[in-house]
Coordinates of C-alpha atoms in Angstrom, one line a residue:
Chain A
M7 CA 0.0 0.0 0.0
T8 CA 1.6 3.2 -1.2
R9 CA 1.1 6.7 0.1
P10 CA -1.2 8.9 -1.9
L11 CA 0.5 11.5 -4.1
I12 CA -0.4 15.1 -3.5
N13 CA 0.6 18.2 -5.4
V14 CA -0.2 21.4 -3.6
P15 CA 1.9 24.6 -4.2
A16 CA 4.0 25.2 -1.1
R17 CA 3.4 29.0 -1.3
A18 CA 0.7 31.1 -2.8
K19 CA -0.5 34.7 -2.7
R20 CA -3.7 35.5 -0.8
G21 CA -6.7 35.2 -3.1
Q22 CA -4.8 33.2 -5.7
V23 CA -6.5 30.3 -7.4
I24 CA -4.4 27.2 -6.9
E25 CA -4.6 23.8 -8.5
I26 CA -4.5 20.7 -6.3
K27 CA -3.7 17.3 -7.7
T28 CA -4.2 14.0 -6.0
L29 CA -3.4 10.4 -7.0
I30 CA -4.0 7.3 -5.0
S31 CA -3.2 3.7 -5.6
H32 CA -6.4 1.6 -5.7
V33 CA -7.7 -1.3 -7.8
M34 CA -11.3 0.1 -8.2
E35 CA -12.7 -3.3 -9.0
P36 CA -16.2 -2.4 -10.3
G37 CA -18.1 -5.5 -9.1
F38 CA -19.4 -6.5 -12.6
R39 CA -16.4 -8.5 -13.8
H40 CA -16.0 -12.3 -13.5
S41 CA -12.8 -14.1 -12.8
S42 CA -11.2 -16.6 -15.2
I43 CA -13.2 -19.4 -13.5
G44 CA -16.5 -17.5 -13.7
V45 CA -16.8 -16.2 -10.1
L46 CA -18.1 -12.6 -9.8
L47 CA -15.4 -10.4 -8.4
P48 CA -16.9 -8.4 -5.5
R49 CA -16.9 -4.6 -5.8
D50 CA -14.0 -2.9 -4.2
I51 CA -13.9 0.8 -4.9
I52 CA -13.2 4.1 -3.2
T53 CA -16.6 5.7 -2.6
E54 CA -15.7 9.1 -1.2
F55 CA -13.0 11.7 -1.4
V56 CA -13.0 14.7 0.8
C57 CA -10.6 17.7 1.0
A58 CA -10.6 20.0 4.1
Y59 CA -8.7 23.3 4.2
D60 CA -7.8 24.0 7.9
G61 CA -10.7 21.8 9.0
E62 CA -13.3 23.3 6.6
E63 CA -14.5 21.1 3.8
I64 CA -13.8 22.6 0.4
F65 CA -14.2 19.7 -2.0
R66 CA -16.1 16.4 -1.9
A67 CA -16.5 13.8 -4.6
D68 CA -18.5 10.6 -4.7
L69 CA -16.8 7.9 -6.7
F70 CA -18.5 5.2 -8.7
P71 CA -17.6 1.8 -10.3
A72 CA -16.9 3.4 -13.7
I73 CA -13.9 5.3 -12.3
S74 CA -10.5 3.9 -13.4
A75 CA -8.0 2.3 -11.1
N76 CA -5.6 4.6 -9.2
P77 CA -8.0 7.6 -9.4
F78 CA -6.5 11.0 -10.2
V79 CA -8.6 13.8 -8.8
T80 CA -7.6 17.4 -9.5
F81 CA -9.5 20.6 -8.5
H82 CA -9.0 24.3 -7.8
T83 CA -9.5 26.4 -4.7
V84 CA -8.7 29.9 -3.5
A85 CA -5.7 30.3 -1.2
T86 CA -7.2 32.1 1.8
K87 CA -4.8 31.4 4.7
S88 CA -1.8 29.5 5.6
G89 CA -2.7 26.1 6.9
T90 CA -3.1 22.4 6.3
L91 CA -5.0 20.6 3.6
T92 CA -6.3 17.2 4.7
F93 CA -7.3 14.6 2.1
T94 CA -9.4 11.6 3.0
W95 CA -10.4 8.7 0.8
T96 CA -12.9 6.1 2.1
G97 CA -14.1 3.0 0.3
D98 CA -15.3 -0.6 0.4
N99 CA -13.9 -3.2 2.8
G100 CA -13.0 -0.5 5.3
F101 CA -10.6 1.3 3.0
S102 CA -9.4 4.5 4.4
A103 CA -6.4 6.8 3.6
T104 CA -5.5 10.2 4.8
E105 CA -2.8 12.5 3.7
Q106 CA -1.9 16.1 4.6
A107 CA -0.1 19.0 2.8
S108 CA 0.6 22.4 4.1
I109 CA 0.5 25.7 2.3
T110 CA 1.9 29.1 3.2
V111 CA -0.2 32.0 2.1
E112 CA 1.3 35.5 2.1
Chain B
M100 CA 26.6 6.0 -30.5
V101 CA 27.0 3.3 -33.0
S102 CA 30.5 2.3 -34.0
A103 CA 31.4 1.8 -37.6
G104 CA 32.1 -1.8 -36.9
L105 CA 28.6 -2.4 -35.5
R106 CA 27.1 -0.6 -38.4
I107 CA 28.9 -2.9 -40.8
S108 CA 27.9 -6.0 -38.9
C109 CA 24.3 -4.7 -38.8
I110 CA 24.4 -4.3 -42.6
A111 CA 25.8 -7.8 -42.9
L112 CA 23.0 -9.1 -40.6
M113 CA 20.5 -7.3 -42.8
L114 CA 21.9 -8.9 -45.9
G115 CA 22.0 -12.2 -44.2
H116 CA 18.3 -11.9 -43.5
A117 CA 17.3 -10.4 -46.8
A118 CA 15.3 -13.4 -47.7
L119 CA 13.5 -13.3 -44.3
A120 CA 13.0 -9.5 -43.9
R121 CA 10.1 -8.4 -46.0
G122 CA 10.2 -4.6 -45.6
S123 CA 13.1 -2.5 -44.5
E124 CA 14.4 -1.6 -41.2
I125 CA 13.4 1.8 -39.9
P126 CA 16.3 4.3 -40.7
Q127 CA 17.9 5.7 -37.5
S128 CA 16.6 9.3 -38.3
E129 CA 13.0 8.1 -38.6
R130 CA 12.8 6.3 -35.3
R131 CA 10.1 7.6 -33.0
S132 CA 9.3 6.4 -29.5
G133 CA 5.9 5.4 -28.3
Y134 CA 6.0 8.7 -26.4
D135 CA 6.5 10.7 -29.6
M136 CA 3.5 9.1 -31.2
M137 CA 0.9 9.4 -28.4
G138 CA -1.6 12.2 -27.8
R139 CA -1.1 15.4 -25.9
D140 CA -3.1 14.4 -22.9
T141 CA -1.2 11.2 -22.4
K142 CA 2.1 13.0 -22.8
A143 CA 1.1 15.5 -20.2
M144 CA 0.1 12.7 -17.8
Q145 CA 3.6 11.1 -18.2
D146 CA 5.5 14.3 -18.0
D147 CA 4.0 15.4 -14.6
D148 CA 5.3 13.1 -11.9
T149 CA 2.3 13.9 -9.7
A150 CA -0.1 12.9 -12.5
N151 CA 1.9 9.9 -13.8
P152 CA 0.4 6.9 -12.0
A153 CA 3.7 5.0 -12.3
T154 CA 5.1 7.3 -9.7
L155 CA 3.1 5.3 -7.1
W156 CA 5.3 2.3 -8.0
V157 CA 8.5 4.3 -8.1
L158 CA 7.9 5.5 -4.5
E159 CA 7.0 2.0 -3.4
G160 CA 10.2 0.8 -5.1
E161 CA 12.2 3.4 -3.3
T162 CA 10.8 2.1 0.0
I163 CA 11.7 -1.5 -0.9
W164 CA 15.2 -0.4 -2.0
N165 CA 15.8 1.0 1.5
T166 CA 14.0 -1.9 3.4
K167 CA 16.2 -4.6 4.9
A168 CA 15.3 -8.1 3.7
A169 CA 15.1 -11.2 5.9
D170 CA 18.9 -11.5 6.3
G171 CA 19.3 -7.8 7.3
K172 CA 20.6 -6.4 4.0
S173 CA 18.7 -3.9 1.9
C174 CA 19.4 -3.0 -1.8
A175 CA 20.8 0.3 -0.5
D176 CA 23.3 -1.4 1.8
C177 CA 25.2 -2.7 -1.3
H178 CA 24.3 -0.2 -4.0
G179 CA 24.0 2.9 -1.9
D180 CA 22.1 5.9 -3.5
A181 CA 20.2 4.6 -6.5
G182 CA 20.5 8.0 -8.1
T183 CA 24.2 7.3 -8.7
S184 CA 24.6 3.6 -8.7
M185 CA 21.5 2.8 -10.9
K186 CA 21.9 5.7 -13.3
G187 CA 21.9 4.2 -16.8
V188 CA 21.6 0.6 -15.6
A189 CA 18.1 0.0 -17.0
A190 CA 19.3 1.5 -20.3
R191 CA 21.8 -1.4 -20.7
Y192 CA 19.4 -4.3 -19.9
P193 CA 18.9 -7.2 -20.9
A194 CA 22.6 -7.9 -20.2
F195 CA 24.8 -10.9 -20.4
D196 CA 25.3 -12.7 -17.1
A197 CA 28.7 -14.5 -17.2
T198 CA 28.0 -16.9 -14.3
R199 CA 24.8 -18.2 -15.9
D200 CA 26.2 -17.9 -19.5
R201 CA 23.0 -16.4 -20.7
A202 CA 21.2 -13.0 -21.1
I203 CA 19.0 -11.8 -18.3
D204 CA 16.6 -8.8 -18.1
L205 CA 16.3 -6.2 -15.4
E206 CA 13.6 -8.1 -13.4
Q207 CA 15.7 -11.3 -13.5
R208 CA 18.7 -9.3 -12.3
I209 CA 16.7 -7.9 -9.4
N210 CA 15.6 -11.4 -8.4
I211 CA 19.1 -12.8 -8.7
C212 CA 20.2 -10.1 -6.3
R213 CA 17.4 -10.9 -4.0
S214 CA 18.1 -14.7 -3.8
E215 CA 21.9 -14.5 -3.9
R216 CA 22.7 -11.4 -1.9
Q217 CA 19.7 -10.9 0.3
N218 CA 18.7 -14.6 0.9
A219 CA 15.2 -13.6 0.1
T220 CA 12.6 -15.4 -2.0
P221 CA 12.5 -14.2 -5.6
L222 CA 9.5 -12.0 -6.4
P223 CA 7.0 -13.4 -8.9
F224 CA 7.1 -11.8 -12.4
E225 CA 4.5 -9.0 -12.7
S226 CA 4.1 -8.8 -8.9
R227 CA 3.6 -5.4 -7.5
Q228 CA 6.9 -5.4 -5.6
L229 CA 9.0 -6.5 -8.6
L230 CA 7.4 -3.9 -10.8
A231 CA 8.0 -1.3 -8.1
L232 CA 11.7 -2.1 -7.9
A233 CA 12.0 -2.2 -11.7
A234 CA 10.2 1.1 -12.0
F235 CA 12.4 2.7 -9.4
V236 CA 15.6 1.4 -11.0
A237 CA 14.4 2.4 -14.5
R238 CA 13.5 5.9 -13.3
Q239 CA 17.2 6.5 -12.6
S240 CA 17.9 6.1 -16.3
R241 CA 15.4 8.7 -17.5
G242 CA 17.0 10.6 -20.4
M243 CA 19.9 8.2 -20.8
P244 CA 20.5 6.7 -24.2
I245 CA 19.7 3.0 -24.6
E246 CA 22.9 0.9 -25.0
Q247 CA 23.2 -2.6 -26.3
N248 CA 26.8 -3.1 -27.4
D249 CA 28.2 -6.0 -25.4
P250 CA 29.6 -8.4 -28.0
R251 CA 28.5 -11.4 -25.9
M252 CA 24.9 -10.2 -26.5
Q253 CA 25.2 -10.4 -30.3
P254 CA 23.9 -14.0 -30.6
V255 CA 21.0 -13.2 -28.3
I256 CA 20.1 -10.1 -30.3
A257 CA 20.4 -12.2 -33.5
S258 CA 17.9 -14.8 -32.2
G259 CA 15.6 -11.9 -31.0
R260 CA 15.8 -10.6 -34.6
A261 CA 14.8 -13.9 -36.0
L262 CA 11.8 -14.0 -33.6
F263 CA 10.9 -10.4 -34.6
E264 CA 11.0 -11.1 -38.3
G265 CA 9.6 -14.6 -38.4
R266 CA 5.9 -15.1 -39.0
Q267 CA 4.0 -16.8 -36.2
G268 CA 0.6 -17.6 -34.8
Q269 CA -2.7 -18.4 -36.6
L270 CA -2.6 -15.0 -38.2
N271 CA 0.8 -15.8 -39.7
L272 CA 2.2 -12.4 -39.0
S273 CA 5.6 -11.2 -37.9
C274 CA 6.3 -8.4 -35.5
A275 CA 8.2 -6.6 -38.3
Q276 CA 5.1 -6.6 -40.6
C277 CA 3.4 -4.2 -38.2
H278 CA 6.3 -2.4 -36.5
D279 CA 8.8 -2.0 -39.4
D280 CA 6.5 -2.0 -42.4
N281 CA 3.3 -0.3 -41.2
W282 CA 4.1 1.9 -38.3
G283 CA 2.1 5.1 -38.1
K284 CA -0.9 3.5 -39.7
Q285 CA -4.0 2.6 -37.8
L286 CA -4.8 -0.8 -36.3
A287 CA -8.5 -0.4 -35.5
G288 CA -8.5 2.8 -33.4
S289 CA -4.9 2.8 -32.4
V290 CA -1.7 4.0 -34.1
I291 CA 0.8 1.3 -34.7
P292 CA 4.0 2.3 -32.9
Q293 CA 7.5 1.4 -33.9
A294 CA 7.9 -0.7 -30.8
H295 CA 10.9 0.9 -29.2
P296 CA 11.0 -0.1 -25.5
T297 CA 12.0 3.3 -24.1
G298 CA 9.6 3.5 -21.2
Y299 CA 9.4 0.2 -19.5
P300 CA 8.0 -0.7 -17.1
I301 CA 5.0 1.3 -18.4
Y302 CA 1.7 2.3 -16.9
R303 CA -0.6 1.2 -19.6
L304 CA -4.0 2.9 -19.4
E305 CA -5.7 -0.2 -21.0
W306 CA -4.2 -2.3 -18.1
Q307 CA -4.9 0.3 -15.5
N308 CA -1.7 -1.1 -14.0
L309 CA 2.1 -1.1 -14.4
G310 CA 3.5 -3.8 -16.6
S311 CA 6.8 -5.1 -17.9
L312 CA 8.0 -5.3 -21.5
Q313 CA 7.5 -9.1 -21.3
R314 CA 3.8 -8.6 -20.5
R315 CA 3.5 -6.2 -23.4
L316 CA 5.2 -8.8 -25.7
R317 CA 2.7 -11.4 -24.6
N318 CA -0.1 -9.0 -25.5
C319 CA 1.2 -8.7 -29.1
L320 CA 1.7 -12.5 -29.4
Y321 CA -1.8 -13.1 -28.1
G322 CA -3.0 -10.7 -30.8
L323 CA -1.2 -12.8 -33.4
R324 CA -2.9 -15.8 -31.9
A325 CA 0.5 -17.2 -31.3
E326 CA 1.7 -19.2 -28.3
T327 CA 2.9 -16.7 -25.7
Y328 CA 6.3 -17.2 -24.1
P329 CA 6.2 -17.9 -20.4
L330 CA 7.3 -14.9 -18.3
G331 CA 11.1 -15.0 -18.0
A332 CA 11.6 -17.4 -21.0
P333 CA 14.8 -17.0 -23.0
E334 CA 12.8 -16.2 -26.2
A335 CA 11.2 -13.2 -24.4
V336 CA 14.6 -12.0 -23.2
A337 CA 16.0 -12.3 -26.7
L338 CA 13.2 -10.3 -28.1
E339 CA 13.7 -7.7 -25.4
A340 CA 17.4 -7.5 -26.2
F341 CA 16.7 -7.2 -30.0
L342 CA 14.2 -4.4 -29.3
M343 CA 16.6 -2.5 -27.1
W344 CA 19.4 -2.9 -29.7
R345 CA 17.0 -1.6 -32.3
A346 CA 16.3 1.4 -30.1
R347 CA 19.9 2.0 -29.3
G348 CA 20.8 5.6 -28.7
M349 CA 17.2 6.6 -28.0
P350 CA 16.6 8.2 -24.6
M351 CA 14.8 6.3 -21.9
D352 CA 11.6 7.8 -20.6
A353 CA 10.7 5.2 -18.0
P354 CA 8.4 4.8 -16.3
G355 CA 6.2 5.7 -19.2
V356 CA 2.4 6.1 -19.6
R357 CA 1.0 4.4 -22.8
P358 CA -2.5 4.2 -24.1

């Protein structure tokens, strides 16, 4: 199990629009496929991704079976203050991953 | 860089195979990597390390590199910083192994190191850990020119060439018929590449996973409805060696993203 990969600019000007990129390792098994011996492969996907900026939720995404393996989610936000961005992925079979990145706003 | 001697021997090889080879070999100046031939979006995905999914494997490989195996030795304990010791290594594989008297590819070299130096069990081909180590090692050669000039490799390269140019499978096609004679044209919705292995292991979007050159070769053989070589088979290593020789001088872009 690898760490998620986060790309957040280390510094930004107040009010600047910043791009945040996230990549996580996950099989995203859709639950519709059969194995080579005909057994249905149970669904195993990430169902939810949340980003919080200093505790305040700024982005949320629900993920579905049609999303590819190793989902890459990128979005924009406005840099308002220096602080920590917390990213949380939750999914089937108790999957949960959290990663943090800090940003300095001047 | 290709020496004059190699060029002459290459011409001699071509003449020797004139009856076999249908089309012509791609001139050095017209060679294009799979990267050059793919779309803008896929190129952007490969170029940005935080968007290239293969980075997940590279980071995992770095962790394994520094983790001590069962007998207490890590890769780093012998090889030190991979940024120096592994620079250009992947660009030279497959290489000739003198103790075994045969050619081995990068994955096999990693496993030999594991079993002989670390007293650890070899990793299965295409396992996540082996791909991670291979991706981490290959990453250190990014931008380095592919080299394949060990004279002991010549017989291996020659047998790889015979496999590349020989027809096989129910469709009775050779690799060369697509990749030498018809590159750049469409095969269904995809552009036929020249088959230069510059970016292996690759993250193939179709696979949604990282895979080795051997896995890619098996895909092509399956498409020809030919018998696939088992992973690690000498035929597969010979084909790898020929393809690397054919791509000699081209820069590595591993780990690549391919459609």
